[in-house]
mmCIF file of C-alpha atoms (C1' of nucleotides) in Angstrom:
data_model
loop_
_atom_site.group_PDB
_atom_site.id
_atom_site.type_symbol
_atom_site.label_atom_id
_atom_site.label_comp_id
_atom_site.label_asym_id
_atom_site.label_seq_id
_atom_site.Cartn_x
_atom_site.Cartn_y
_atom_site.Cartn_z
ATOM 1 C CA MET A 1 13.021 -10.482 -7.243
ATOM 2 C CA THR A 2 14.934 -8.119 -9.438
ATOM 3 C CA VAL A 3 16.363 -4.828 -8.341
ATOM 4 C CA GLY A 4 17.175 -2.507 -11.152
ATOM 5 C CA ALA A 5 18.155 -4.709 -14.079
ATOM 6 C CA GLY A 6 19.845 -7.614 -12.316
ATOM 7 C CA PRO A 7 18.807 -11.273 -12.253
ATOM 8 C CA THR A 8 16.495 -13.090 -9.860
ATOM 9 C CA ILE A 9 16.332 -12.379 -6.152
ATOM 10 C CA THR A 10 13.210 -14.288 -5.247
ATOM 11 C CA SER A 11 10.658 -14.461 -7.996
ATOM 12 C CA GLU A 12 11.489 -12.366 -10.988
ATOM 13 C CA ILE A 13 8.021 -12.354 -12.501
ATOM 14 C CA THR A 14 6.422 -11.335 -9.243
ATOM 15 C CA TRP A 15 8.833 -8.489 -8.806
ATOM 16 C CA LEU A 16 8.461 -7.316 -12.415
ATOM 17 C CA LEU A 17 4.686 -7.419 -12.071
ATOM 18 C CA HIS A 18 4.959 -5.315 -8.967
ATOM 19 C CA ARG A 19 7.212 -2.799 -10.645
ATOM 20 C CA ALA A 20 5.016 -2.576 -13.729
ATOM 21 C CA ALA A 21 1.847 -2.123 -11.684
ATOM 22 C CA GLN A 22 3.538 0.569 -9.632
ATOM 23 C CA HIS A 23 4.669 2.305 -12.781
ATOM 24 C CA MET A 24 1.191 2.316 -14.270
ATOM 25 C CA HIS A 25 -0.189 3.617 -10.994
ATOM 26 C CA VAL A 26 2.180 6.539 -11.190
ATOM 27 C CA VAL A 27 1.247 7.183 -14.817
ATOM 28 C CA THR A 28 -2.499 7.116 -14.301
ATOM 29 C CA GLY A 29 -2.143 8.899 -10.966
ATOM 30 C CA LEU A 30 -0.518 11.799 -12.811
ATOM 31 C CA GLN A 31 -3.513 11.998 -15.135
ATOM 32 C CA ALA A 32 -5.849 12.125 -12.137
ATOM 33 C CA GLU A 33 -3.796 14.844 -10.476
ATOM 34 C CA LYS A 34 -3.999 16.981 -13.590
ATOM 35 C CA HIS A 35 -7.699 17.257 -12.760
ATOM 36 C CA GLY A 36 -7.222 17.747 -9.031
ATOM 37 C CA LEU A 37 -7.981 14.132 -8.099
ATOM 38 C CA GLN A 38 -5.978 11.495 -6.333
ATOM 39 C CA LEU A 39 -5.624 8.104 -7.999
ATOM 40 C CA ARG A 40 -7.924 6.607 -5.380
ATOM 41 C CA ASP A 41 -10.617 9.155 -6.009
ATOM 42 C CA HIS A 42 -10.604 8.176 -9.641
ATOM 43 C CA ILE A 43 -10.719 4.474 -8.857
ATOM 44 C CA ILE A 44 -13.747 5.042 -6.652
ATOM 45 C CA LEU A 45 -15.518 7.238 -9.186
ATOM 46 C CA SER A 46 -14.789 4.652 -11.874
ATOM 47 C CA ALA A 47 -16.270 1.886 -9.779
ATOM 48 C CA ILE A 48 -19.431 3.917 -9.190
ATOM 49 C CA HIS A 49 -19.628 4.609 -12.904
ATOM 50 C CA LYS A 50 -19.147 0.974 -13.824
ATOM 51 C CA THR A 51 -21.516 -0.486 -11.240
ATOM 52 C CA PRO A 52 -23.964 2.104 -9.931
ATOM 53 C CA GLY A 53 -26.223 1.371 -7.001
ATOM 54 C CA LEU A 54 -23.711 -0.428 -4.782
ATOM 55 C CA THR A 55 -23.839 0.142 -1.049
ATOM 56 C CA GLN A 56 -20.761 1.471 0.699
ATOM 57 C CA VAL A 57 -19.787 -1.962 1.924
ATOM 58 C CA GLU A 58 -20.143 -3.461 -1.541
ATOM 59 C CA LEU A 59 -18.206 -0.581 -3.032
ATOM 60 C CA ALA A 60 -15.408 -1.085 -0.514
ATOM 61 C CA LYS A 61 -15.115 -4.721 -1.482
ATOM 62 C CA THR A 62 -15.169 -3.832 -5.176
ATOM 63 C CA VAL A 63 -12.240 -1.459 -4.962
ATOM 64 C CA SER A 64 -10.408 -3.536 -2.330
ATOM 65 C CA LEU A 65 -10.436 -0.869 0.351
ATOM 66 C CA ASP A 66 -11.230 -1.202 4.024
ATOM 67 C CA LYS A 67 -14.766 0.020 4.653
ATOM 68 C CA THR A 68 -13.620 2.610 7.182
ATOM 69 C CA THR A 69 -10.941 3.871 4.818
ATOM 70 C CA LEU A 70 -13.473 4.139 2.035
ATOM 71 C CA MET A 71 -15.695 6.206 4.327
ATOM 72 C CA SER A 72 -13.142 8.975 4.702
ATOM 73 C CA GLN A 73 -12.578 8.977 0.935
ATOM 74 C CA LEU A 74 -16.314 9.260 0.320
ATOM 75 C CA ASP A 75 -16.490 12.036 2.911
ATOM 76 C CA ARG A 76 -13.951 14.019 0.935
ATOM 77 C CA LEU A 77 -15.579 13.331 -2.429
ATOM 78 C CA GLU A 78 -18.903 14.398 -0.962
ATOM 79 C CA ARG A 79 -17.394 17.574 0.509
ATOM 80 C CA ASN A 80 -16.019 18.413 -2.942
ATOM 81 C CA GLY A 81 -19.419 17.879 -4.536
ATOM 82 C CA LEU A 82 -18.370 14.955 -6.736
ATOM 83 C CA ILE A 83 -20.689 12.406 -5.136
ATOM 84 C CA LEU A 84 -23.645 12.347 -2.811
ATOM 85 C CA ARG A 85 -25.020 9.650 -0.504
ATOM 86 C CA ARG A 86 -28.570 8.948 -1.490
ATOM 87 C CA PRO A 87 -30.727 7.153 1.089
ATOM 88 C CA ASP A 88 -32.286 3.998 -0.273
ATOM 89 C CA PRO A 89 -36.088 4.242 0.040
ATOM 90 C CA HIS A 90 -36.310 0.460 0.341
ATOM 91 C CA ASP A 91 -33.746 0.070 3.134
ATOM 92 C CA ARG A 92 -33.186 2.934 5.506
ATOM 93 C CA ARG A 93 -29.852 1.526 6.685
ATOM 94 C CA VAL A 94 -28.101 2.041 3.377
ATOM 95 C CA ARG A 95 -26.683 5.142 1.699
ATOM 96 C CA ILE A 96 -26.000 4.663 -1.986
ATOM 97 C CA PRO A 97 -22.998 6.681 -3.215
ATOM 98 C CA GLU A 98 -24.015 8.394 -6.421
ATOM 99 C CA MET A 99 -22.083 10.650 -8.761
ATOM 100 C CA THR A 100 -23.083 14.249 -9.269
ATOM 101 C CA ALA A 101 -22.876 15.842 -12.703
ATOM 102 C CA ALA A 102 -19.605 17.452 -11.677
ATOM 103 C CA GLY A 103 -18.247 14.108 -10.544
ATOM 104 C CA GLU A 104 -19.186 12.346 -13.764
ATOM 105 C CA ASP A 105 -17.644 15.171 -15.739
ATOM 106 C CA ILE A 106 -14.267 14.927 -14.032
ATOM 107 C CA ARG A 107 -14.374 11.116 -14.046
ATOM 108 C CA ALA A 108 -14.851 11.056 -17.820
ATOM 109 C CA ARG A 109 -11.980 13.449 -18.408
ATOM 110 C CA VAL A 110 -9.561 11.515 -16.207
ATOM 111 C CA ALA A 111 -10.653 8.245 -17.805
ATOM 112 C CA ALA A 112 -9.955 9.608 -21.284
ATOM 113 C CA ASP A 113 -6.527 10.883 -20.296
ATOM 114 C CA SER A 114 -5.685 7.634 -18.531
ATOM 115 C CA ARG A 115 -6.646 5.618 -21.566
ATOM 116 C CA VAL A 116 -4.326 7.686 -23.710
ATOM 117 C CA ALA A 117 -1.516 7.338 -21.176
ATOM 118 C CA GLU A 118 -1.957 3.597 -21.001
ATOM 119 C CA GLN A 119 -1.931 3.196 -24.753
ATOM 120 C CA ASP A 120 1.191 5.331 -24.831
ATOM 121 C CA ALA A 121 2.878 3.009 -22.335
ATOM 122 C CA LEU A 122 2.011 0.071 -24.606
ATOM 123 C CA ARG A 123 2.790 1.784 -27.908
ATOM 124 C CA SER A 124 5.849 -0.334 -28.665
ATOM 125 C CA PHE A 125 3.897 -3.600 -28.592
ATOM 126 C CA SER A 126 1.696 -5.124 -31.238
ATOM 127 C CA GLY A 127 -2.007 -5.695 -30.795
ATOM 128 C CA THR A 128 -1.569 -9.459 -30.627
ATOM 129 C CA ASP A 129 1.178 -9.086 -28.032
ATOM 130 C CA ILE A 130 -1.085 -6.943 -25.893
ATOM 131 C CA GLU A 131 -3.915 -9.395 -26.286
ATOM 132 C CA SER A 132 -1.835 -12.353 -25.116
ATOM 133 C CA PHE A 133 -0.464 -10.181 -22.323
ATOM 134 C CA ARG A 134 -4.001 -9.498 -21.197
ATOM 135 C CA ARG A 135 -4.925 -13.157 -21.372
ATOM 136 C CA MET A 136 -1.955 -14.142 -19.220
ATOM 137 C CA LEU A 137 -2.823 -11.544 -16.606
ATOM 138 C CA ILE A 138 -6.380 -12.801 -16.454
ATOM 139 C CA GLY A 139 -5.116 -16.357 -16.257
ATOM 140 C CA MET A 140 -2.882 -15.538 -13.305
ATOM 141 C CA ILE A 141 -5.671 -13.800 -11.432
ATOM 142 C CA GLY A 142 -8.313 -16.337 -12.285
ATOM 143 C CA ASP A 143 -7.281 -19.001 -9.801
ATOM 144 C CA SER A 144 -8.115 -17.010 -6.711
ATOM 145 C CA ALA A 145 -10.761 -14.409 -6.018
ATOM 146 C CA ASP A 146 -9.741 -12.283 -3.037
ATOM 147 C CA PRO A 147 -7.641 -9.301 -4.055
ATOM 148 C CA GLY A 148 -6.482 -7.828 -0.766
ATOM 149 C CA SER A 149 -5.815 -4.127 -0.405
ATOM 150 C CA CYS A 150 -2.780 -2.277 -1.632
ATOM 151 C CA LEU A 151 -4.186 0.921 -3.117
ATOM 152 C CA MET B 1 -10.128 -0.436 -14.851
ATOM 153 C CA THR B 2 -11.967 -3.704 -14.596
ATOM 154 C CA VAL B 3 -13.785 -4.963 -11.558
ATOM 155 C CA GLY B 4 -14.289 -8.672 -11.441
ATOM 156 C CA ALA B 5 -14.588 -9.892 -15.013
ATOM 157 C CA GLY B 6 -16.315 -6.925 -16.672
ATOM 158 C CA PRO B 7 -14.978 -4.669 -19.407
ATOM 159 C CA THR B 8 -13.021 -1.441 -19.127
ATOM 160 C CA ILE B 9 -13.610 1.096 -16.397
ATOM 161 C CA THR B 10 -10.558 3.251 -16.784
ATOM 162 C CA SER B 11 -7.540 1.354 -17.979
ATOM 163 C CA GLU B 12 -8.042 -2.322 -18.168
ATOM 164 C CA ILE B 13 -4.411 -3.271 -18.442
ATOM 165 C CA THR B 14 -3.466 -1.149 -15.462
ATOM 166 C CA TRP B 15 -6.153 -2.734 -13.347
ATOM 167 C CA LEU B 16 -5.283 -6.261 -14.446
ATOM 168 C CA LEU B 17 -1.633 -5.609 -13.683
ATOM 169 C CA HIS B 18 -2.610 -4.418 -10.257
ATOM 170 C CA ARG B 19 -4.756 -7.448 -9.600
ATOM 171 C CA ALA B 20 -2.077 -9.837 -10.843
ATOM 172 C CA ALA B 21 0.623 -8.213 -8.751
ATOM 173 C CA GLN B 22 -1.618 -8.335 -5.705
ATOM 174 C CA HIS B 23 -2.363 -11.969 -6.346
ATOM 175 C CA MET B 24 1.313 -12.856 -6.592
ATOM 176 C CA HIS B 25 1.980 -10.930 -3.403
ATOM 177 C CA VAL B 26 -0.578 -13.043 -1.622
ATOM 178 C CA VAL B 27 0.902 -16.224 -3.048
ATOM 179 C CA THR B 28 4.505 -15.450 -2.132
ATOM 180 C CA GLY B 29 3.396 -13.916 1.164
ATOM 181 C CA LEU B 30 1.862 -17.261 2.107
ATOM 182 C CA GLN B 31 5.193 -18.959 1.436
ATOM 183 C CA ALA B 32 6.941 -16.462 3.700
ATOM 184 C CA GLU B 33 4.389 -16.953 6.457
ATOM 185 C CA LYS B 34 4.936 -20.697 6.377
ATOM 186 C CA HIS B 35 8.382 -19.878 7.739
ATOM 187 C CA GLY B 36 7.206 -17.235 10.202
ATOM 188 C CA LEU B 37 8.135 -14.263 8.021
ATOM 189 C CA GLN B 38 6.081 -11.468 6.590
ATOM 190 C CA LEU B 39 6.348 -10.780 2.872
ATOM 191 C CA ARG B 40 8.255 -7.609 3.608
ATOM 192 C CA ASP B 41 10.763 -9.380 5.746
ATOM 193 C CA HIS B 42 11.498 -11.685 2.878
ATOM 194 C CA ILE B 43 11.810 -8.832 0.410
ATOM 195 C CA ILE B 44 14.309 -7.135 2.692
ATOM 196 C CA LEU B 45 16.319 -10.299 3.279
ATOM 197 C CA SER B 46 16.306 -10.950 -0.460
ATOM 198 C CA ALA B 47 17.626 -7.493 -1.175
ATOM 199 C CA ILE B 48 20.428 -7.942 1.352
ATOM 200 C CA HIS B 49 21.245 -11.306 -0.216
ATOM 201 C CA LYS B 50 21.273 -9.909 -3.735
ATOM 202 C CA THR B 51 23.232 -6.736 -2.969
ATOM 203 C CA PRO B 52 25.162 -7.020 0.286
ATOM 204 C CA GLY B 53 26.926 -4.038 1.786
ATOM 205 C CA LEU B 54 24.235 -1.432 1.209
ATOM 206 C CA THR B 55 23.602 1.202 3.846
ATOM 207 C CA GLN B 56 20.156 1.471 5.387
ATOM 208 C CA VAL B 57 19.282 4.434 3.195
ATOM 209 C CA GLU B 58 20.401 2.617 0.052
ATOM 210 C CA LEU B 59 18.526 -0.483 1.110
ATOM 211 C CA ALA B 60 15.364 1.538 1.664
ATOM 212 C CA LYS B 61 15.584 2.955 -1.832
ATOM 213 C CA THR B 62 16.242 -0.519 -3.267
ATOM 214 C CA VAL B 63 13.109 -2.041 -1.768
ATOM 215 C CA SER B 64 11.023 1.125 -2.233
ATOM 216 C CA LEU B 65 10.332 1.683 1.435
ATOM 217 C CA ASP B 66 10.517 4.862 3.441
ATOM 218 C CA LYS B 67 13.752 4.875 5.439
ATOM 219 C CA THR B 68 11.911 5.288 8.740
ATOM 220 C CA THR B 69 9.592 2.423 7.893
ATOM 221 C CA LEU B 70 12.549 0.261 6.958
ATOM 222 C CA MET B 71 14.096 1.056 10.334
ATOM 223 C CA SER B 72 11.282 -0.574 12.291
ATOM 224 C CA GLN B 73 11.427 -3.604 9.988
ATOM 225 C CA LEU B 74 15.174 -3.907 10.532
ATOM 226 C CA ASP B 75 14.627 -3.492 14.266
ATOM 227 C CA ARG B 76 12.344 -6.497 14.260
ATOM 228 C CA LEU B 77 14.606 -8.595 12.038
ATOM 229 C CA GLU B 78 17.499 -7.749 14.338
ATOM 230 C CA ARG B 79 15.491 -8.639 17.451
ATOM 231 C CA ASN B 80 14.700 -12.010 15.864
ATOM 232 C CA GLY B 81 18.360 -12.626 15.118
ATOM 233 C CA LEU B 82 17.995 -12.714 11.342
ATOM 234 C CA ILE B 83 20.187 -9.701 10.656
ATOM 235 C CA LEU B 84 22.672 -7.528 12.482
ATOM 236 C CA ARG B 85 23.834 -3.950 11.921
ATOM 237 C CA ARG B 86 27.564 -3.933 11.428
ATOM 238 C CA PRO B 87 29.331 -0.578 11.883
ATOM 239 C CA ASP B 88 31.385 0.412 8.872
ATOM 240 C CA PRO B 89 35.006 0.953 9.973
ATOM 241 C CA HIS B 90 35.509 3.480 7.159
ATOM 242 C CA ASP B 91 32.472 5.650 7.967
ATOM 243 C CA ARG B 92 31.245 5.814 11.528
ATOM 244 C CA ARG B 93 27.863 7.181 10.445
ATOM 245 C CA VAL B 94 26.989 3.989 8.639
ATOM 246 C CA ARG B 95 25.450 0.729 9.887
ATOM 247 C CA ILE B 96 25.495 -2.013 7.282
ATOM 248 C CA PRO B 97 22.615 -4.497 7.634
ATOM 249 C CA GLU B 98 24.029 -7.995 7.334
ATOM 250 C CA MET B 99 22.370 -11.375 7.407
ATOM 251 C CA THR B 100 23.125 -13.865 10.152
ATOM 252 C CA ALA B 101 23.411 -17.570 9.395
ATOM 253 C CA ALA B 102 19.859 -18.044 10.675
ATOM 254 C CA GLY B 103 18.630 -15.242 8.427
ATOM 255 C CA GLU B 104 20.277 -16.658 5.334
ATOM 256 C CA ASP B 105 18.886 -20.072 6.157
ATOM 257 C CA ILE B 106 15.283 -18.875 6.339
ATOM 258 C CA ARG B 107 15.721 -16.599 3.334
ATOM 259 C CA ALA B 108 16.879 -19.495 1.171
ATOM 260 C CA ARG B 109 13.974 -21.664 2.202
ATOM 261 C CA VAL B 110 11.364 -18.996 1.523
ATOM 262 C CA ALA B 111 13.005 -18.189 -1.809
ATOM 263 C CA ALA B 112 12.830 -21.812 -2.874
ATOM 264 C CA ASP B 113 9.177 -22.129 -1.906
ATOM 265 C CA SER B 114 8.319 -18.840 -3.615
ATOM 266 C CA ARG B 115 9.968 -19.959 -6.814
ATOM 267 C CA VAL B 116 7.903 -23.113 -6.823
ATOM 268 C CA ALA B 117 4.730 -21.142 -6.121
ATOM 269 C CA GLU B 118 5.480 -18.716 -8.933
ATOM 270 C CA GLN B 119 6.131 -21.475 -11.424
ATOM 271 C CA ASP B 120 2.894 -23.081 -10.328
ATOM 272 C CA ALA B 121 1.005 -19.863 -11.012
ATOM 273 C CA LEU B 122 2.505 -19.818 -14.519
ATOM 274 C CA ARG B 123 2.159 -23.541 -15.187
ATOM 275 C CA SER B 124 -0.533 -23.138 -17.846
ATOM 276 C CA PHE B 125 1.650 -20.968 -20.098
ATOM 277 C CA SER B 126 4.394 -21.966 -22.472
ATOM 278 C CA GLY B 127 8.000 -20.960 -22.020
ATOM 279 C CA THR B 128 7.870 -18.611 -24.986
ATOM 280 C CA ASP B 129 4.693 -17.010 -23.654
ATOM 281 C CA ILE B 130 6.352 -16.385 -20.311
ATOM 282 C CA GLU B 131 9.421 -15.000 -22.022
ATOM 283 C CA SER B 132 7.426 -12.460 -24.028
ATOM 284 C CA PHE B 133 5.418 -11.654 -20.918
ATOM 285 C CA ARG B 134 8.641 -10.858 -19.117
ATOM 286 C CA ARG B 135 9.880 -8.729 -21.983
ATOM 287 C CA MET B 136 6.687 -6.680 -22.018
ATOM 288 C CA LEU B 137 6.858 -6.087 -18.282
ATOM 289 C CA ILE B 138 10.435 -4.886 -18.600
ATOM 290 C CA GLY B 139 9.448 -2.698 -21.530
ATOM 291 C CA MET B 140 6.690 -1.060 -19.549
ATOM 292 C CA ILE B 141 8.944 -0.346 -16.615
ATOM 293 C CA GLY B 142 11.892 0.720 -18.705
ATOM 294 C CA ASP B 143 10.722 4.205 -19.574
ATOM 295 C CA SER B 144 10.817 5.554 -16.039
ATOM 296 C CA ALA B 145 13.068 4.843 -13.091
ATOM 297 C CA ASP B 146 11.333 5.837 -9.884
ATOM 298 C CA PRO B 147 9.228 3.037 -8.423
ATOM 299 C CA GLY B 148 7.371 4.675 -5.557
ATOM 300 C CA SER B 149 6.331 2.669 -2.514
ATOM 301 C CA CYS B 150 3.401 0.316 -2.268
ATOM 302 C CA LEU B 151 4.728 -2.576 -0.208
ATOM 303 C "C1'" DC C 1 -46.570 -8.986 16.571
ATOM 304 C "C1'" DT C 2 -42.176 -9.999 18.772
ATOM 305 C "C1'" DC C 3 -37.798 -11.610 19.165
ATOM 306 C "C1'" DA C 4 -33.176 -13.126 17.554
ATOM 307 C "C1'" DG C 5 -29.809 -12.725 14.443
ATOM 308 C "C1'" DA C 6 -27.832 -10.444 10.321
ATOM 309 C "C1'" DT C 7 -26.372 -6.352 7.889
ATOM 310 C "C1'" DG C 8 -25.129 -1.308 6.766
ATOM 311 C "C1'" DA C 9 -23.012 2.832 8.299
ATOM 312 C "C1'" DT C 10 -20.358 5.071 11.572
ATOM 313 C "C1'" DC C 11 -17.204 5.705 15.570
ATOM 314 C "C1'" DT C 12 -13.155 4.499 18.429
ATOM 315 C "C1'" DG C 13 -8.648 3.138 19.635
ATOM 316 C "C1'" DA C 14 -4.435 0.864 18.422
ATOM 317 C "C1'" DT C 15 -1.100 0.493 14.915
ATOM 318 C "C1'" DC C 16 1.462 1.751 10.802
ATOM 319 C "C1'" DT C 17 3.388 5.191 7.603
ATOM 320 C "C1'" DC C 18 5.903 9.001 6.384
ATOM 321 C "C1'" DA C 19 7.590 13.958 6.212
ATOM 322 C "C1'" DT C 20 10.377 16.509 8.998
ATOM 323 C "C1'" DA C 21 13.769 17.584 12.482
ATOM 324 C "C1'" DC C 22 17.957 16.524 14.798
ATOM 325 C "C1'" DG C 23 22.650 14.999 16.174
ATOM 326 C "C1'" DA C 24 26.769 12.799 14.568
ATOM 327 C "C1'" DT C 25 29.959 12.305 10.993
ATOM 328 C "C1'" DC C 26 32.271 13.034 6.586
ATOM 329 C "C1'" DA C 27 34.315 15.765 2.574
ATOM 330 C "C1'" DG C 28 36.167 19.785 0.556
ATOM 331 C "C1'" DG C 29 37.690 24.390 0.437
ATOM 332 C "C1'" DT C 30 40.301 28.125 2.664
ATOM 333 C "C1'" DA D 1 42.647 23.920 12.011
ATOM 334 C "C1'" DC D 2 38.109 25.724 10.942
ATOM 335 C "C1'" DC D 3 34.091 26.426 8.519
ATOM 336 C "C1'" DT D 4 30.167 24.934 5.189
ATOM 337 C "C1'" DG D 5 27.293 21.808 3.288
ATOM 338 C "C1'" DA D 6 25.997 17.041 2.555
ATOM 339 C "C1'" DT D 7 24.813 12.389 4.289
ATOM 340 C "C1'" DC D 8 23.559 8.633 7.636
ATOM 341 C "C1'" DG D 9 20.835 6.892 11.303
ATOM 342 C "C1'" DT D 10 17.401 7.921 14.514
ATOM 343 C "C1'" DA D 11 13.472 10.402 16.999
ATOM 344 C "C1'" DT D 12 9.056 12.722 16.740
ATOM 345 C "C1'" DG D 13 4.535 14.200 15.480
ATOM 346 C "C1'" DA D 14 0.740 14.330 12.137
ATOM 347 C "C1'" DG D 15 -2.015 11.684 9.370
ATOM 348 C "C1'" DA D 16 -3.589 7.229 7.340
ATOM 349 C "C1'" DT D 17 -5.175 2.559 8.018
ATOM 350 C "C1'" DC D 18 -7.701 -1.117 9.915
ATOM 351 C "C1'" DA D 19 -9.998 -4.343 13.455
ATOM 352 C "C1'" DG D 20 -13.625 -4.151 16.579
ATOM 353 C "C1'" DA D 21 -17.571 -1.946 18.958
ATOM 354 C "C1'" DT D 22 -21.961 0.456 18.441
ATOM 355 C "C1'" DC D 23 -26.410 1.875 16.744
ATOM 356 C "C1'" DA D 24 -30.175 1.649 13.544
ATOM 357 C "C1'" DT D 25 -32.544 -1.189 10.598
ATOM 358 C "C1'" DC D 26 -33.975 -5.299 8.118
ATOM 359 C "C1'" DT D 27 -35.380 -10.289 7.786
ATOM 360 C "C1'" DG D 28 -37.335 -14.467 9.002
ATOM 361 C "C1'" DA D 29 -39.081 -17.784 12.488
ATOM 362 C "C1'" DG D 30 -42.359 -18.714 15.814
#
DNA sequence: CTCAGATGATCTGATCTCATACGATCAGGT
DNA sequence: ACCTGATCGTATGAGATCAGATCATCTGAG
């Protein structure tokens, strides 16, 4: 576990991963804030965009948030007119979070800016380096499924 | 931002980094719990081991925790006899967190187990792969300094 | 149809986090 | 010696988080 630039405290790779993930969160969070969103808002909107039709419980699991925590986030997004909860005609228990046109508009803009910011953070590495980097990340995750919540 | 195994939602690398870091937290957290510690406890003990003599404020910044949050953690570690707060004879404002023999003993055991667990998670990659992986992580972090708190 | 159990959304209460405030202490200038 | 401003540790209050309870609804067995 490295602090600053020193050698190992516990597990150097784990600590570096943590630092790098934190750094990228800050970077993409800044892009979201430029459009008046929090990083979490963008993560939620992105999940809805990627996999529409999920229930609130399924959405919570997808983004690794507690269901009650997700509720307050959805409340705020709904208040701001970025999503709405559509009742499912086939199951009156469920409310499907759905993006409004305004929500999709902001989501797309933040996504574009985030993509640029990410590529900027990786600009000093070659395409093959990035590809093997990606493969290693996937390999590390692959073993287990449950993410846990840290957002 | 990938969910599960699908393609990009916002920034694939950022999301993969997040997932990988989370996964490693779970893995090393399990090692800590085997010895009755929480992951955070181990991070704090590791920081004290790596850089002894820090004040509580400096320690909080080192491990990226709010100083008031760190206080309650130190309270618990002190109650359990793993650390003590030594008054600094040169500055009566300061209390230097210091490990007890029991604390150092547990810290060393968790560190050893965590190292094994980390190497196990990386077992399918070559040494040169891991080395370039490490270099890329450092390169990504390098640009900025401030970590922010997510522990 | 009816009942028992499962599931989705929401509420509640306990706990954790963190910005701020505060008292004690230090350092430096006058 | 006496201010002035900064820093350290701690206390406090507002807000976030999460486990568990609750209510409505669905599903499948009998």
